[in-house]
CSV table of C-alpha atoms and ligand atoms in Angstrom, one decimal:
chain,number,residue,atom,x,y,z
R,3,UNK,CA,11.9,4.5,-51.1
R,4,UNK,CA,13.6,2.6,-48.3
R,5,UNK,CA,17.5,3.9,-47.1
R,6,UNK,CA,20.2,2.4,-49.2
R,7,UNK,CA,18.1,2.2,-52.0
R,8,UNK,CA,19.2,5.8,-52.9
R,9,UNK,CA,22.8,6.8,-53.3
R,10,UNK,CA,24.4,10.2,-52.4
R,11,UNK,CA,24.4,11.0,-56.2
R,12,UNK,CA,20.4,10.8,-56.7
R,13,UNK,CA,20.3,12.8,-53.4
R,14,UNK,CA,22.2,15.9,-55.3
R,15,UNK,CA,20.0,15.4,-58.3
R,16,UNK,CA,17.0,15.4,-55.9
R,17,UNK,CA,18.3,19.3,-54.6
R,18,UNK,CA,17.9,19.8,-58.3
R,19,UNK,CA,14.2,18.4,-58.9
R,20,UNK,CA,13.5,19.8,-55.8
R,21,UNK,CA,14.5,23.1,-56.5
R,22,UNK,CA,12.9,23.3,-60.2
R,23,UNK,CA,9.4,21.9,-58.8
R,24,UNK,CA,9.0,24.7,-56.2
R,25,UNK,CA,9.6,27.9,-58.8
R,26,UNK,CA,8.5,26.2,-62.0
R,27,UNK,CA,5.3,24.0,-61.2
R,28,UNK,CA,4.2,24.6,-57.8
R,29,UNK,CA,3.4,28.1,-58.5
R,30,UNK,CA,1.4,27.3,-61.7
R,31,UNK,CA,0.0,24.0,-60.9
R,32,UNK,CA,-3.5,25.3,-59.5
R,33,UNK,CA,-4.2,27.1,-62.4
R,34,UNK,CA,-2.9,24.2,-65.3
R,35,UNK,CA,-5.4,21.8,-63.0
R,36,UNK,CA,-8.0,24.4,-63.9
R,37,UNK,CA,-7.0,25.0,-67.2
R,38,UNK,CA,-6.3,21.8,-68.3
R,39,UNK,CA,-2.8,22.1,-69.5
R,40,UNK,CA,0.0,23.0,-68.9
R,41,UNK,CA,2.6,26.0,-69.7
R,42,UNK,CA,5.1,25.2,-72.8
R,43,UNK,CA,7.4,26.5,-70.3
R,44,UNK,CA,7.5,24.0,-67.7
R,45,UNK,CA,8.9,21.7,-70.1
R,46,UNK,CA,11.4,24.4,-71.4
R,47,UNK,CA,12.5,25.1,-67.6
R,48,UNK,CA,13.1,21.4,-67.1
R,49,UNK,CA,15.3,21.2,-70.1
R,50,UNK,CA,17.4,24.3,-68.1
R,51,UNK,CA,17.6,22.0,-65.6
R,52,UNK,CA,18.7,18.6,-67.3
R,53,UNK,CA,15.8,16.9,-66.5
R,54,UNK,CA,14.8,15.9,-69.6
R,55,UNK,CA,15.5,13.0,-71.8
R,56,UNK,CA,17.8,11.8,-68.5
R,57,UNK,CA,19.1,8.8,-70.6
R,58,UNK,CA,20.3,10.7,-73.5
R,59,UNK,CA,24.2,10.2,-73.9
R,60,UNK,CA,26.5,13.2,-73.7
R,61,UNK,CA,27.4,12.9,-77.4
R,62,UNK,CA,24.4,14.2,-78.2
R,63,UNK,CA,24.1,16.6,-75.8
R,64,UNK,CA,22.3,14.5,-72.8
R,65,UNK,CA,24.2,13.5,-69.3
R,66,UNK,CA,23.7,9.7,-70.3
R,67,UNK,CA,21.7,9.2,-66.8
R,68,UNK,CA,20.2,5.7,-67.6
R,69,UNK,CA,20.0,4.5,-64.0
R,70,UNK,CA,16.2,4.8,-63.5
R,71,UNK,CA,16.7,5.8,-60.0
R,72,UNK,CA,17.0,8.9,-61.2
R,73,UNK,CA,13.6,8.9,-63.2
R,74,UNK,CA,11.9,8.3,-60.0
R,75,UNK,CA,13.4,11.1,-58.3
R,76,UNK,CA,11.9,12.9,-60.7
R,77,UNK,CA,8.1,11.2,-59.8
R,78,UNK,CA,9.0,12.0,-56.1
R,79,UNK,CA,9.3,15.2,-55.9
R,80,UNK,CA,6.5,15.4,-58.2
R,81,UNK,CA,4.1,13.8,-56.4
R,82,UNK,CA,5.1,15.4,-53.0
R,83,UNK,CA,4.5,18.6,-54.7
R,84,UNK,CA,0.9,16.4,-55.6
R,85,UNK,CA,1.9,17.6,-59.4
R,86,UNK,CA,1.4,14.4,-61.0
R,87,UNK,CA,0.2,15.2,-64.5
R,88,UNK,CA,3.8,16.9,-64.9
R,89,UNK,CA,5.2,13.0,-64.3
R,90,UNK,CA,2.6,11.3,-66.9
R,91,UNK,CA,3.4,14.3,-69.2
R,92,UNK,CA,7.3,13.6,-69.1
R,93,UNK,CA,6.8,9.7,-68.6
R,94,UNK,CA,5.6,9.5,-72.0
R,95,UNK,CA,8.3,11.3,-73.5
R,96,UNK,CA,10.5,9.7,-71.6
R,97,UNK,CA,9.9,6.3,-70.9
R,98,UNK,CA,8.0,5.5,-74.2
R,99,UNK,CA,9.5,8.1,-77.3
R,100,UNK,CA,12.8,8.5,-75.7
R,101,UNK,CA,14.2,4.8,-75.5
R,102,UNK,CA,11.9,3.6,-79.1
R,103,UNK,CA,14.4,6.4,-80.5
R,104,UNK,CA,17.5,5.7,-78.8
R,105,UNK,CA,17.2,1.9,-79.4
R,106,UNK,CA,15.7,1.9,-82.9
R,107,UNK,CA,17.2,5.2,-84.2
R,108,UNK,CA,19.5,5.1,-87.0
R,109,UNK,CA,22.4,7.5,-86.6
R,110,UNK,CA,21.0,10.4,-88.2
R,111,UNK,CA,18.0,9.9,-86.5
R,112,UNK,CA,19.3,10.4,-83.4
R,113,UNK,CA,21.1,12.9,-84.3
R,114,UNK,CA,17.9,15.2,-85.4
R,115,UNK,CA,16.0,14.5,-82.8
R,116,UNK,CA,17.5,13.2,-79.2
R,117,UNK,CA,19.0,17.2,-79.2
R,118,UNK,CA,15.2,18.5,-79.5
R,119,UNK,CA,14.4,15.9,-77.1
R,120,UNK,CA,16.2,17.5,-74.1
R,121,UNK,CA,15.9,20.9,-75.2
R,122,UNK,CA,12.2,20.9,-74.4
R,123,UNK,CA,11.8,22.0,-78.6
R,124,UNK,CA,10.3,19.0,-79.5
R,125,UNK,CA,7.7,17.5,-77.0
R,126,UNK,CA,6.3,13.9,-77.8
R,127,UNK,CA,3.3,11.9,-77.7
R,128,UNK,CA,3.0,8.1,-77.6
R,129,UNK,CA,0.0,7.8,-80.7
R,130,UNK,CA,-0.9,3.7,-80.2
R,131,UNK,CA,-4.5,4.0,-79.2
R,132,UNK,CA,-7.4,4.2,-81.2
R,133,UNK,CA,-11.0,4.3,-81.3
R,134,UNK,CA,-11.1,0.6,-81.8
R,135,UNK,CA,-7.9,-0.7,-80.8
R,136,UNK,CA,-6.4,-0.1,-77.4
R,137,UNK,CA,-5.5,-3.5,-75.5
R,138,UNK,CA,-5.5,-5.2,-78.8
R,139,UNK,CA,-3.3,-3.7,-81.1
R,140,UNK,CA,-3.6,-5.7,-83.8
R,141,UNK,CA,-6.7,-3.6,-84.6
R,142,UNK,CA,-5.4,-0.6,-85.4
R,143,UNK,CA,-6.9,0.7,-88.7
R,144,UNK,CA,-4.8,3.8,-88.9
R,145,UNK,CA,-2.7,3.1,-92.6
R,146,UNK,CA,0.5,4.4,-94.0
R,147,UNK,CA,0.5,3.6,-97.9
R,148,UNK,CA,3.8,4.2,-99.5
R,149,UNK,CA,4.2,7.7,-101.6
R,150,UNK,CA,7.1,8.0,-103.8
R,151,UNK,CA,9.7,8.6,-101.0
R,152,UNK,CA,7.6,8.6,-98.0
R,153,UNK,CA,4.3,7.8,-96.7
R,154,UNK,CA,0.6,9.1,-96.6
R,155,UNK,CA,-0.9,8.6,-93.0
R,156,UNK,CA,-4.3,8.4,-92.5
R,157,UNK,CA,-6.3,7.5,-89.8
R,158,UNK,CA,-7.5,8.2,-85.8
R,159,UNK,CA,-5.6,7.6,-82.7
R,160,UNK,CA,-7.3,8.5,-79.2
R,161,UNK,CA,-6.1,9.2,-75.3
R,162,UNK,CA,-3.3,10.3,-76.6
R,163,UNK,CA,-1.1,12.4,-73.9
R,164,UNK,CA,0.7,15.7,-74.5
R,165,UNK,CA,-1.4,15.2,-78.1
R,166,UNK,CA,-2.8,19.0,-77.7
R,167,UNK,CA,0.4,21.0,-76.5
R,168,UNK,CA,3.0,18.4,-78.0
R,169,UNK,CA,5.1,19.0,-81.5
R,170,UNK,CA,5.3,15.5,-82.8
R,171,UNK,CA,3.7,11.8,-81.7
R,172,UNK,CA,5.2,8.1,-82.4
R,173,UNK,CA,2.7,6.9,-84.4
R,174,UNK,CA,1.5,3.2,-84.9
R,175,UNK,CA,0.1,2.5,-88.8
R,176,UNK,CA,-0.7,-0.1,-90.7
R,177,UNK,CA,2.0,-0.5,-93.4
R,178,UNK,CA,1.1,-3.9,-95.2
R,179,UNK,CA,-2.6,-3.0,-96.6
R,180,UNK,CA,-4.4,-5.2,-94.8
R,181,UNK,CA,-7.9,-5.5,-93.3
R,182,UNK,CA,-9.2,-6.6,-90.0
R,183,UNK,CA,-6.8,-7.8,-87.8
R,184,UNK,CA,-3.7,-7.7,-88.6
R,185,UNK,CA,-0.6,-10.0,-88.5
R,186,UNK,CA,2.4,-9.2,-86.0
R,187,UNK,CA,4.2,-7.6,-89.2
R,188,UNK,CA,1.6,-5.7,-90.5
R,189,UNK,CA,2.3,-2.5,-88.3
R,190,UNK,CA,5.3,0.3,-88.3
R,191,UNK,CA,6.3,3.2,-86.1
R,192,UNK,CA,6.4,6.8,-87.6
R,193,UNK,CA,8.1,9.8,-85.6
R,194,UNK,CA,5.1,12.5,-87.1
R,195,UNK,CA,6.1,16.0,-86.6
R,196,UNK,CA,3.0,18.6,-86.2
R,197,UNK,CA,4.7,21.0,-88.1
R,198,UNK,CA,4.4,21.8,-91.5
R,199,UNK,CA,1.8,19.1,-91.7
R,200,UNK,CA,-2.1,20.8,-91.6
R,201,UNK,CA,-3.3,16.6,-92.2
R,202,UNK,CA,-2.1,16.6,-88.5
R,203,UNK,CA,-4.8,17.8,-86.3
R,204,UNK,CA,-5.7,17.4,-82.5
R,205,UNK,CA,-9.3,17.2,-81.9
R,206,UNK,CA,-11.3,17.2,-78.5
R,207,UNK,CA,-9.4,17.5,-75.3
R,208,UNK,CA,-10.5,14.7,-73.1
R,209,UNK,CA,-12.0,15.6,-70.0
R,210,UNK,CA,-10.5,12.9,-67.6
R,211,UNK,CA,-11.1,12.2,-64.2
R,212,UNK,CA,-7.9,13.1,-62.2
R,213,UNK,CA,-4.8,14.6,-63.7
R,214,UNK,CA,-5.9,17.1,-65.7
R,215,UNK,CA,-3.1,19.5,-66.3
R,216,UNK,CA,-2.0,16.9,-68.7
R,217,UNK,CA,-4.1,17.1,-72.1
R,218,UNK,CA,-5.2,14.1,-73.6
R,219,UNK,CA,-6.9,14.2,-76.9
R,220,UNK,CA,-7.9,12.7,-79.9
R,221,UNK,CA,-5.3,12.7,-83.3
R,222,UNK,CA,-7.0,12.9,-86.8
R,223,UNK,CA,-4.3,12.2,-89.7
R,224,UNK,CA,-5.2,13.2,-93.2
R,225,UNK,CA,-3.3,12.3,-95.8
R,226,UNK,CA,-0.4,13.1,-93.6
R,227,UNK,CA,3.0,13.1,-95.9
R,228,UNK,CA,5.3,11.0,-93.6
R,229,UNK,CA,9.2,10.8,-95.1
R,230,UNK,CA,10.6,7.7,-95.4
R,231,UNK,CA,13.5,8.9,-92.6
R,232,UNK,CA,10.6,9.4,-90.0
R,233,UNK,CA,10.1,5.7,-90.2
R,234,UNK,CA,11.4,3.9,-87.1
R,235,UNK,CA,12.8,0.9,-87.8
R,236,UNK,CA,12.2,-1.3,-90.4
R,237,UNK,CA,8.8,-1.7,-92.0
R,238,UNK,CA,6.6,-4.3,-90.1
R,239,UNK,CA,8.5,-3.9,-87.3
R,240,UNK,CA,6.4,-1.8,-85.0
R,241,UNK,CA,5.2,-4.0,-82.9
R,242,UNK,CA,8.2,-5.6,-82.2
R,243,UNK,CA,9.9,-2.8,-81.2
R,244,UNK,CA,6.6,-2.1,-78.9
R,245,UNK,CA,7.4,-5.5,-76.9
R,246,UNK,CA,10.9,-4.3,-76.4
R,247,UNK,CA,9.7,-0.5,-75.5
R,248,UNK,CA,7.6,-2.3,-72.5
R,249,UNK,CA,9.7,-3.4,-69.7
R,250,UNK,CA,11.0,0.1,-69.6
R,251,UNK,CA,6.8,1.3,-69.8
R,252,UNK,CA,5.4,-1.0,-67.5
R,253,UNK,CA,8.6,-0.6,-64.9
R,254,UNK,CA,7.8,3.2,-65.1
R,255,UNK,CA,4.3,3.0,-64.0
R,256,UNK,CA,5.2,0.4,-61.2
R,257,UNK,CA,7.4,2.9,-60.0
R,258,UNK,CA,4.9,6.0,-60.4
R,259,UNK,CA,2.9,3.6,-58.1
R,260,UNK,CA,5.1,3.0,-55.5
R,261,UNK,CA,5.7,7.1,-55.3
R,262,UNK,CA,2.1,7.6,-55.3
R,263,UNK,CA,1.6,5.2,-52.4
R,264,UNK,CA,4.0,6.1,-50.3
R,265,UNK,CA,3.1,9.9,-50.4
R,266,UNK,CA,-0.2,9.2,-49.7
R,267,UNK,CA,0.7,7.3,-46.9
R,268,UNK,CA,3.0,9.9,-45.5
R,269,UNK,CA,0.2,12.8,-46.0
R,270,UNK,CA,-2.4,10.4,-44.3
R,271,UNK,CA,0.0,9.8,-41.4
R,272,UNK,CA,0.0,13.5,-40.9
R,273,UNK,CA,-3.8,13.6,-41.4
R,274,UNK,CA,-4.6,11.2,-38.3
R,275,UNK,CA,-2.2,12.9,-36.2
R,276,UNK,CA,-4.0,16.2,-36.9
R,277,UNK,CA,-7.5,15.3,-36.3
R,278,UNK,CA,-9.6,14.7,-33.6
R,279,UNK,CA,-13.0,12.9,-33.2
R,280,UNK,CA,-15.2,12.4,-29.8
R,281,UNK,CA,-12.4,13.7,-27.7
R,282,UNK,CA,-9.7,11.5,-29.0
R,283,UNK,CA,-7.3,11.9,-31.6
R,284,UNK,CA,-7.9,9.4,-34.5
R,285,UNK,CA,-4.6,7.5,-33.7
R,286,UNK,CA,-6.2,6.2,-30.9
R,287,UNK,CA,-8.7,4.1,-32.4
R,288,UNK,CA,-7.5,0.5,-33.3
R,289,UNK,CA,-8.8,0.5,-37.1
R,290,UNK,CA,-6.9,3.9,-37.5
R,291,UNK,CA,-3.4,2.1,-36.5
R,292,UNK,CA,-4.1,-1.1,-38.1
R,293,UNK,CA,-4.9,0.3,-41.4
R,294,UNK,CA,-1.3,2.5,-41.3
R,295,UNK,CA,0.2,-0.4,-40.3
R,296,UNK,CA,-1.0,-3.0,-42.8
R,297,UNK,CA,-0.1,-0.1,-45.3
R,298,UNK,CA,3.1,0.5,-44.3
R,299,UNK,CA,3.8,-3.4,-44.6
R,300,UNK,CA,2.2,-3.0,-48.1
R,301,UNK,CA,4.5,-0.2,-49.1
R,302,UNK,CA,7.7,-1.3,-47.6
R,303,UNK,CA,6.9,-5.3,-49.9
R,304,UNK,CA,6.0,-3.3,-52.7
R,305,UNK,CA,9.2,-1.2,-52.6
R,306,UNK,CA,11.4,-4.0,-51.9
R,307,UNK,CA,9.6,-5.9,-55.6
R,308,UNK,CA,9.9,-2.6,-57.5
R,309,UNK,CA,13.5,-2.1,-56.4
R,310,UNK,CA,14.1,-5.4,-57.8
R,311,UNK,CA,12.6,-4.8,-61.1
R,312,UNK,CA,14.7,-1.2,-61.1
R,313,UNK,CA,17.9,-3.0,-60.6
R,314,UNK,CA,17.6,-5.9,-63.3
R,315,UNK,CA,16.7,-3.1,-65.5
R,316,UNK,CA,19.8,-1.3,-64.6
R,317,UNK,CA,21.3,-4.4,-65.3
R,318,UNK,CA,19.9,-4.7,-68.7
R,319,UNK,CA,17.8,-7.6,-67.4
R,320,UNK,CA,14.0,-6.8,-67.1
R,321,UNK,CA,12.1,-8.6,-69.1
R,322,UNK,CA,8.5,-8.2,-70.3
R,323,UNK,CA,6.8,-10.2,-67.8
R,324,UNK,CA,8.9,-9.1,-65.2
R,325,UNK,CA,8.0,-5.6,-65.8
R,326,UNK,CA,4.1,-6.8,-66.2
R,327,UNK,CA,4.2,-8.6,-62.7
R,328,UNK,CA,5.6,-5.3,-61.1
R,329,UNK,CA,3.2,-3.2,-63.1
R,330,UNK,CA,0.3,-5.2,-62.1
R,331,UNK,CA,1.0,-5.5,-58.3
R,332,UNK,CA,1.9,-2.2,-57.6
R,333,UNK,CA,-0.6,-0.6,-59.2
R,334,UNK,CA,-3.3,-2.1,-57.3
R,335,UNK,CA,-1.4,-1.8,-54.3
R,336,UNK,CA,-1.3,1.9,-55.1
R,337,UNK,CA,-5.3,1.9,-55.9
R,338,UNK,CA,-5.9,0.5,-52.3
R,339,UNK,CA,-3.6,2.7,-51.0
R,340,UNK,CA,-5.6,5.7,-52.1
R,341,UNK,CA,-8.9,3.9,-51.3
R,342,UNK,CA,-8.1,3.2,-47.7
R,343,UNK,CA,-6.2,6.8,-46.9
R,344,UNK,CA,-8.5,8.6,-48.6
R,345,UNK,CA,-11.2,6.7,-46.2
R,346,UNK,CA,-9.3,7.8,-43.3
R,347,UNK,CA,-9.4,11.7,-44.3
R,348,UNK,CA,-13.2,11.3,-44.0
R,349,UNK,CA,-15.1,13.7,-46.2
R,350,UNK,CA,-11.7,15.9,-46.4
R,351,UNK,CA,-10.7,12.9,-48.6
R,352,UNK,CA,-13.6,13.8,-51.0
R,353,UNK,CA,-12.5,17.4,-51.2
R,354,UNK,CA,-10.1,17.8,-54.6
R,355,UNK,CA,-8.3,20.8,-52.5
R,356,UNK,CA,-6.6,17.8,-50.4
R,357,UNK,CA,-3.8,15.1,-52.3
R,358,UNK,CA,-5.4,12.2,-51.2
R,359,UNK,CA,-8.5,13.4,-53.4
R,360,UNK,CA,-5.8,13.8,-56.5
R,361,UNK,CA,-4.1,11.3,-55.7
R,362,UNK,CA,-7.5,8.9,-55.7
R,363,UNK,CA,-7.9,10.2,-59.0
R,364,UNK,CA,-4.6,9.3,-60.6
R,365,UNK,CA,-4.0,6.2,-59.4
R,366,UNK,CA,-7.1,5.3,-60.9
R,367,UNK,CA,-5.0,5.1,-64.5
R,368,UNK,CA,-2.5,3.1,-63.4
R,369,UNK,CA,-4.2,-0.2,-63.7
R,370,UNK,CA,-5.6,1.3,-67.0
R,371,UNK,CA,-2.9,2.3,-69.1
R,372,UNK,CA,0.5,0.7,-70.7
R,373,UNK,CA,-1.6,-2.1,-70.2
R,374,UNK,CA,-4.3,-3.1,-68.5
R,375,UNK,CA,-4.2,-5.1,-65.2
R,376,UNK,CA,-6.1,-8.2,-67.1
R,377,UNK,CA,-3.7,-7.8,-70.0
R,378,UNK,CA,-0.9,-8.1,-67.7
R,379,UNK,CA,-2.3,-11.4,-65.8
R,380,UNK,CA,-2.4,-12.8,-68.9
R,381,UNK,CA,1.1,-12.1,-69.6
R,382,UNK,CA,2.4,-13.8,-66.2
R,383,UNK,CA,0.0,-16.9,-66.4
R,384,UNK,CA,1.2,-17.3,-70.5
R,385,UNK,CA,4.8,-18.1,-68.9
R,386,UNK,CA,3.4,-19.5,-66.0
R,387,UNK,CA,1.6,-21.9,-68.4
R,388,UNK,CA,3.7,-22.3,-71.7
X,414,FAD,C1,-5.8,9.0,-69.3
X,414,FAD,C2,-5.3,8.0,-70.3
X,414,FAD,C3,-4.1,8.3,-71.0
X,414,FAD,C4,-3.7,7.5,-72.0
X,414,FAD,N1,-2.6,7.8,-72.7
X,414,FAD,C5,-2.3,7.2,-73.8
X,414,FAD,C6,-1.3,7.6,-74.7
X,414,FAD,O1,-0.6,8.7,-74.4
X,414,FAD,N2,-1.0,7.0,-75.8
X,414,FAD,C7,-1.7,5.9,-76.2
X,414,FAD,O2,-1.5,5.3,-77.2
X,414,FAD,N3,-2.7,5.4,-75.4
X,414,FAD,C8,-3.0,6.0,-74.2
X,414,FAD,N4,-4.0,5.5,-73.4
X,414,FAD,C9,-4.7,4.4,-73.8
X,414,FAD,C10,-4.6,3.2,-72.9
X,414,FAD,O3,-3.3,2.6,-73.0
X,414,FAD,C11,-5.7,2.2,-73.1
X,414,FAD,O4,-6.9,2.8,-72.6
X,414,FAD,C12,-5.5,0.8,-72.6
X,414,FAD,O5,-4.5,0.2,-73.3
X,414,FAD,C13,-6.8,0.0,-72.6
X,414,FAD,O6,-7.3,0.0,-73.9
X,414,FAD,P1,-8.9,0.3,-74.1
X,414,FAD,O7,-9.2,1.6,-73.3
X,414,FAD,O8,-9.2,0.3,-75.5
X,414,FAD,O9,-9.7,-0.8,-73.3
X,414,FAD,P2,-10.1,-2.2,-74.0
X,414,FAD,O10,-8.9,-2.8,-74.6
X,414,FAD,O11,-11.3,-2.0,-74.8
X,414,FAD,O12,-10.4,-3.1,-72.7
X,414,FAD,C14,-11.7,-3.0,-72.0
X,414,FAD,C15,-11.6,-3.9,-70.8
X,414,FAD,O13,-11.5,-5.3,-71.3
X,414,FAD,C16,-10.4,-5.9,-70.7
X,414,FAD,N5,-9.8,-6.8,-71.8
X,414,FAD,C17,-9.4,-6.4,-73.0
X,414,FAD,N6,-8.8,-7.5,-73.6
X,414,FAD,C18,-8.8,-8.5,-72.7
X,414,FAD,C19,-8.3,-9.8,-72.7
X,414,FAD,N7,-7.7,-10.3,-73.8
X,414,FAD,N8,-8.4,-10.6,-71.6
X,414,FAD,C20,-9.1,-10.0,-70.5
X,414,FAD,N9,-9.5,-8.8,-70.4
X,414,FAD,C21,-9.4,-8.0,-71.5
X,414,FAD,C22,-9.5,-4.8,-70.3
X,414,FAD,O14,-8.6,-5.2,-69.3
X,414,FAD,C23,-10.5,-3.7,-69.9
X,414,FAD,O15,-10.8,-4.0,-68.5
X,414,FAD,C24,-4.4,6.3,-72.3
X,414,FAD,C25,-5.6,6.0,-71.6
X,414,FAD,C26,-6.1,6.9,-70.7
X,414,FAD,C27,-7.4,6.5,-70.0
């Protein structure tokens, strides 16, 4: 990001991040790109470190880091170490499970699980999608029906991150009985643990385009006995407390984009200073400098909006369509970005061995996911127009 926007402070945790990337992921990432998934232990190696659940407050057991500054130090150093499925692995328990708990949470909610949430023992999933209901959520079919003191949940929830290797997903159901699409009350949020539980099942990994050493899978619930203190919330409140979990979602992926574009910008700078073409290095041909420099221009806008959104979320201020309008421009900034530098490699671009290739890749979901660039024009023009 630009200087000043950083203070001395995120630089120290940045010596942290820093450090744990280069023994604890860049080592491994190669082979959890191959494998699909990652080691349990990366996440057990950033809880060493403090680096998860950032916002959790020291009474229980967190450092109460809720600047968000911090968060994208984290997606820095990530995606200079071109590790980005490690980001979308611990944005989802961070940015999505995280907050639903520490806003929602009763006490002794928090109490059982924001410990497990730093201490890498419990990693999360975010379980919204299914089948037949992903931009419109009032379609999902997946049902809790009350059991004596609990709930049975049954149904099917797909793209569903860290739904393989995690121990528990937040889990959107259908509490009122209802058919077809439902009202805005007719939904709940359930904390599901994996254990104990053999009605909880992951099914087919999903072989996705880019940023693949984060599994993504499909979740089949049978008959899944849910206690009524798993509940989040009260009943026919879930997607309520999903409006109120976006700003933080949406400002999250804004920011994964501005990281992603400005790395690749900085590698591609690199690139054309390297390479040579008909005698000439490619810096010396107009298009070369003009693209870099309408880039650069991009970038630097785009860090100056997202820095905005950062600080009125700091300040307890982002709203949804705030959040949406930084989501939606930076993530097609950040596809462009990628278009155009990997363009400039040439056929190294095409080549997965080279970050610009990955990079192409992931940015690809960022227009996709936590809502969908159309869904968020219709968000901003709904103001624009009501
Ligand atoms: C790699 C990956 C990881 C994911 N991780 C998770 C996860 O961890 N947890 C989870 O719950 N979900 C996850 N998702 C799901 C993601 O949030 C959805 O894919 C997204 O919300 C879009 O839903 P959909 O795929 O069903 O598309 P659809 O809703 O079917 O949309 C299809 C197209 O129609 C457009 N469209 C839909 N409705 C409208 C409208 N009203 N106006 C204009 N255009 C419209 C969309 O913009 C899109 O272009 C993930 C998806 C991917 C690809």
């Amino acid at each position: 990001m630009f200087t000043g926007f950083y203070e001395e402070i995120h630089e120290e945790f940045r010596e942290v991040v820093r450090e744990f990337v280069a023994r604890e992921v860049t080592p491994h990432y190669r082979r959890w790109d191959a494998e699909h998934r990652m080691d349990r232990s990366v996440w057990e190696s950033a809880a060493e470190n403090g680096l998860l659940g950032l916002a959790v407050p020291e009474e229980h057991g967190g450092m109460g880091l809720d600047d968000y500054r911090y968060r994208m130090v984290l997606d820095e150093e990530l995606a200079r170490a071109d590790a980005l499925a490690v980001a979308l692995a611990f944005h989802l328990h961070d940015d999505w499970v995280l907050p639903a708990v520490m806003t929602y949470g009763t006490p002794e909610q928090k109490e059982a699980w924001l410990p497990r949430f730093i201490d890498g023992s419990f990693v999360t999933s975010v379980a919204w999608t299914e089948p037949g209901a992903g931009s419109d959520l009032r379609a999902v079919r997946t049902k809790a029906v009350r059991d004596g003191e609990g709930y049975l949940l049954t149904g099917q929830k797909t793209f569903i991150g860290n739904g393989i290797t995690g121990d528990g997903a937040l889990v959107l159901a259908r509490t009122d009985g209802s058919s077809g699409r439902g009202a805005e009350d007719s939904f709940s949020l359930f904390l599901v643990e994996k254990e104990g539980n053999p009605g909880y099942r992951a099914g087919n990994q999903l072989d996705k385009m880019g940023l693949k050493a984060s599994d993504t899978a499909e979740l089949f619930f049978d008959e899944v006995r849910v206690p009524l203190r798993n509940r989040l919330g009260q009943e026919g409140q879930g997607l309520e407390m999903i409006k109120h979990l976006l700003p933080q979602g949406r400002l999250a992926v804004a920011a994964a984009s501005v990281v992603v574009s400005g790395q690749v910008l900085q590698d591609t700078v690199q690139y054309v200073k390297d390479r040579s073409t008909f005698d000439a290095a490619l810096t010396e041909y107009q298009n070369t400098r003009f693209r870099l420099a309408e880039q650069q221009v991009t970038l630097e806008a785009t860090q100056h909006y997202v820095a905005e959104a950062v600080r009125r979320f700091n300040a307890g201020e982002l709203d949804v369509v705030a959040a949406s309008k930084a989501k939606m421009w930076a993530s097609e900034r950040a596809k462009e970005a990628a278009d155009i530098c990997l363009q400039l490699h040439g056929g190294y671009g095409y080549i997965l061995e080279y970050p610009v290739a990955q990079a192409y890749l992931a940015v690809r979901l960022l227009t996709i996911f936590g809502g969908t660039s159309e869904i968020l024009r219709e968000t901003v023009a709904a103001q624009m127009l009501s």
